[in-house]
């Protein structure tokens, strides 16, 4: 049976952020190429590619500001939505008392980090160079801590598989404790974070060592790499779209034995009778389990 889900749902929030962010980066680079790859007066040597900040300091600054601000809203919105979906059991609920705290810390760090990238776009490098670099640092540091606390929640889910759904066929795929999709998610996110740290260090190292072309190349690399994090977060939110569909089409899932509830799929009040049921990765029903 094909997996069915609500098409327009919360998992699209990080994907909208992704489209805006990658769209902005691509538009900036295309404009620079179309303009015959100009070398800017504030650069002391020939540089290819230019820093994103250099492009954002030209007549393309309105694009830089608008896209940075727009994606910031959806970035923070992704983490906020995950928190509420888990609290209200529309995703796998938290299985540890630490997890809600980690989520809140992650959201706060995300807000500060995204304000950093917004100020990076506003305070252009040609006029406010020191402030500009400071805001780049704020963005990088707080984005790092955003990821750390968010990824810890994935680890907790993966480390305590017995606290997840009793219906494990969609989540657990082996006998080892870590053989579950939440731990796979944590490993992928950790791989992403290690790559991001390496790219950020090389970006700063070559900037300090006065190799602007290499530094800029790693800046572009980490900027596109940032988009893959949003894909991972979209996957995290996707099970909520599966649950939404299942609750409104109970007749298609006789194996879940929902008939005794006698709900009307078009009546939101009736649907609340099923809200204690949740779904983990790819649609397995779940329960909150024990707490630490």
Short mmCIF file of C-alpha atoms in Angstrom, two decimals, residues 97-235:
data_model
loop_
_atom_site.label_atom_id
_atom_site.label_comp_id
_atom_site.label_asym_id
_atom_site.label_seq_id
_atom_site.Cartn_x
_atom_site.Cartn_y
_atom_site.Cartn_z
CA UNK A 97 11.61 15.60 30.53
CA UNK A 98 14.77 17.07 29.03
CA UNK A 99 13.44 17.14 25.47
CA UNK A 100 10.96 20.06 25.82
CA UNK A 101 13.74 22.12 27.43
CA UNK A 102 16.15 21.24 24.63
CA UNK A 103 13.52 22.26 22.08
CA UNK A 104 12.97 25.64 23.74
CA UNK A 105 16.71 26.30 23.96
CA UNK A 106 17.02 25.38 20.28
CA UNK A 107 14.24 27.81 19.34
CA UNK A 108 15.80 30.66 21.35
CA UNK A 109 19.21 30.03 19.75
CA UNK A 110 17.54 29.92 16.33
CA UNK A 111 15.89 33.31 16.89
CA UNK A 112 19.22 34.90 17.87
CA UNK A 113 21.07 33.22 15.01
CA UNK A 114 18.49 34.26 12.43
CA UNK A 115 18.55 37.84 13.69
CA UNK A 116 22.29 37.57 13.10
CA UNK A 117 21.91 36.69 9.40
CA UNK A 118 19.27 39.39 9.00
CA UNK A 119 21.67 41.99 10.41
CA UNK A 120 24.41 40.58 8.16
CA UNK A 121 22.24 41.50 5.19
CA UNK A 122 21.32 44.94 6.58
CA UNK A 123 24.77 46.10 7.74
CA UNK A 124 26.67 45.69 4.49
CA UNK A 125 30.34 44.89 4.62
CA UNK A 126 31.47 48.03 2.74
CA UNK A 127 30.11 50.46 5.37
CA UNK A 128 29.82 48.47 8.59
CA UNK A 129 32.55 45.88 8.21
CA UNK A 130 33.15 45.19 11.91
CA UNK A 131 29.44 44.93 12.72
CA UNK A 132 28.93 42.78 9.63
CA UNK A 133 31.60 40.26 10.67
CA UNK A 134 30.27 40.22 14.24
CA UNK A 135 26.81 39.34 12.98
CA UNK A 136 28.27 36.56 10.80
CA UNK A 137 29.83 35.14 13.98
CA UNK A 138 26.50 35.42 15.84
CA UNK A 139 24.74 33.58 13.03
CA UNK A 140 27.29 30.75 12.92
CA UNK A 141 27.62 30.26 16.69
CA UNK A 142 23.92 30.32 17.53
CA UNK A 143 23.02 28.19 14.52
CA UNK A 144 25.52 25.64 15.84
CA UNK A 145 23.82 25.52 19.25
CA UNK A 146 20.41 25.41 17.58
CA UNK A 147 21.48 22.22 15.86
CA UNK A 148 23.15 20.69 18.91
CA UNK A 149 20.03 20.89 21.08
CA UNK A 150 17.71 19.87 18.27
CA UNK A 151 19.89 16.89 17.39
CA UNK A 152 20.03 15.81 21.05
CA UNK A 153 16.29 15.26 20.91
CA UNK A 154 16.71 12.95 17.93
CA UNK A 155 19.35 11.05 19.89
CA UNK A 156 17.03 10.62 22.88
CA UNK A 157 14.28 9.22 20.68
CA UNK A 158 16.76 6.80 19.11
CA UNK A 159 18.37 5.82 22.41
CA UNK A 160 15.06 4.84 24.04
CA UNK A 161 13.22 2.83 21.35
CA UNK A 162 11.14 1.01 23.99
CA UNK A 163 9.46 4.31 24.80
CA UNK A 164 8.26 4.70 21.25
CA UNK A 165 5.42 2.90 19.54
CA UNK A 166 4.53 -0.67 20.46
CA UNK A 167 3.93 -1.03 16.71
CA UNK A 168 7.59 -1.05 15.67
CA UNK A 169 7.54 -2.37 12.13
CA UNK A 170 7.96 1.09 10.58
CA UNK A 171 10.54 2.42 13.06
CA UNK A 172 12.76 -0.40 14.31
CA UNK A 173 14.60 -2.46 11.71
CA UNK A 174 16.95 -4.63 13.77
CA UNK A 175 17.64 -6.18 17.15
CA UNK A 176 20.25 -3.66 18.27
CA UNK A 177 19.02 -0.87 20.50
CA UNK A 178 20.13 1.73 18.00
CA UNK A 179 18.59 0.00 14.98
CA UNK A 180 15.77 2.51 14.57
CA UNK A 181 15.03 5.41 12.25
CA UNK A 182 15.41 8.05 14.95
CA UNK A 183 19.02 7.01 15.47
CA UNK A 184 19.53 7.05 11.69
CA UNK A 185 18.18 10.60 11.72
CA UNK A 186 20.62 11.53 14.49
CA UNK A 187 23.57 10.04 12.59
CA UNK A 188 22.66 11.93 9.41
CA UNK A 189 22.27 15.17 11.35
CA UNK A 190 25.60 14.63 13.09
CA UNK A 191 27.26 14.05 9.72
CA UNK A 192 25.70 17.28 8.49
CA UNK A 193 26.91 19.19 11.56
CA UNK A 194 30.47 17.87 11.26
CA UNK A 195 30.53 18.96 7.62
CA UNK A 196 29.16 22.40 8.53
CA UNK A 197 31.81 22.87 11.23
CA UNK A 198 34.60 21.87 8.84
CA UNK A 199 33.37 24.27 6.15
CA UNK A 200 32.96 27.10 8.68
CA UNK A 201 36.47 26.58 10.06
CA UNK A 202 38.00 26.56 6.56
CA UNK A 203 35.99 29.67 5.67
CA UNK A 204 37.40 31.53 8.68
CA UNK A 205 40.91 30.10 8.34
CA UNK A 206 41.39 31.15 4.73
CA UNK A 207 39.87 34.55 5.44
CA UNK A 208 42.35 35.10 8.26
CA UNK A 209 45.19 33.74 6.10
CA UNK A 210 44.33 36.26 3.36
CA UNK A 211 43.11 33.78 0.75
CA UNK A 212 39.76 35.40 -0.10
CA UNK A 213 38.94 33.19 -3.09
CA UNK A 214 39.31 29.98 -1.07
CA UNK A 215 37.49 31.53 1.86
CA UNK A 216 34.60 32.60 -0.36
CA UNK A 217 34.43 29.15 -1.96
CA UNK A 218 33.88 27.59 1.46
CA UNK A 219 31.35 30.30 2.33
CA UNK A 220 29.30 29.30 -0.72
CA UNK A 221 29.75 25.62 0.16
CA UNK A 222 28.46 25.97 3.72
CA UNK A 223 25.62 28.20 2.52
CA UNK A 224 24.31 25.52 0.15
CA UNK A 225 25.07 22.83 2.74
CA UNK A 226 22.73 24.70 5.11
CA UNK A 227 19.85 23.72 2.85
CA UNK A 228 20.29 19.99 3.49
CA UNK A 229 19.55 20.58 7.17
CA UNK A 230 16.15 21.90 6.14
CA UNK A 231 15.51 18.70 4.19
CA UNK A 232 16.24 16.63 7.31
CA UNK A 233 13.83 18.79 9.32
CA UNK A 234 11.15 18.38 6.66
CA UNK A 235 11.50 14.61 7.09
#
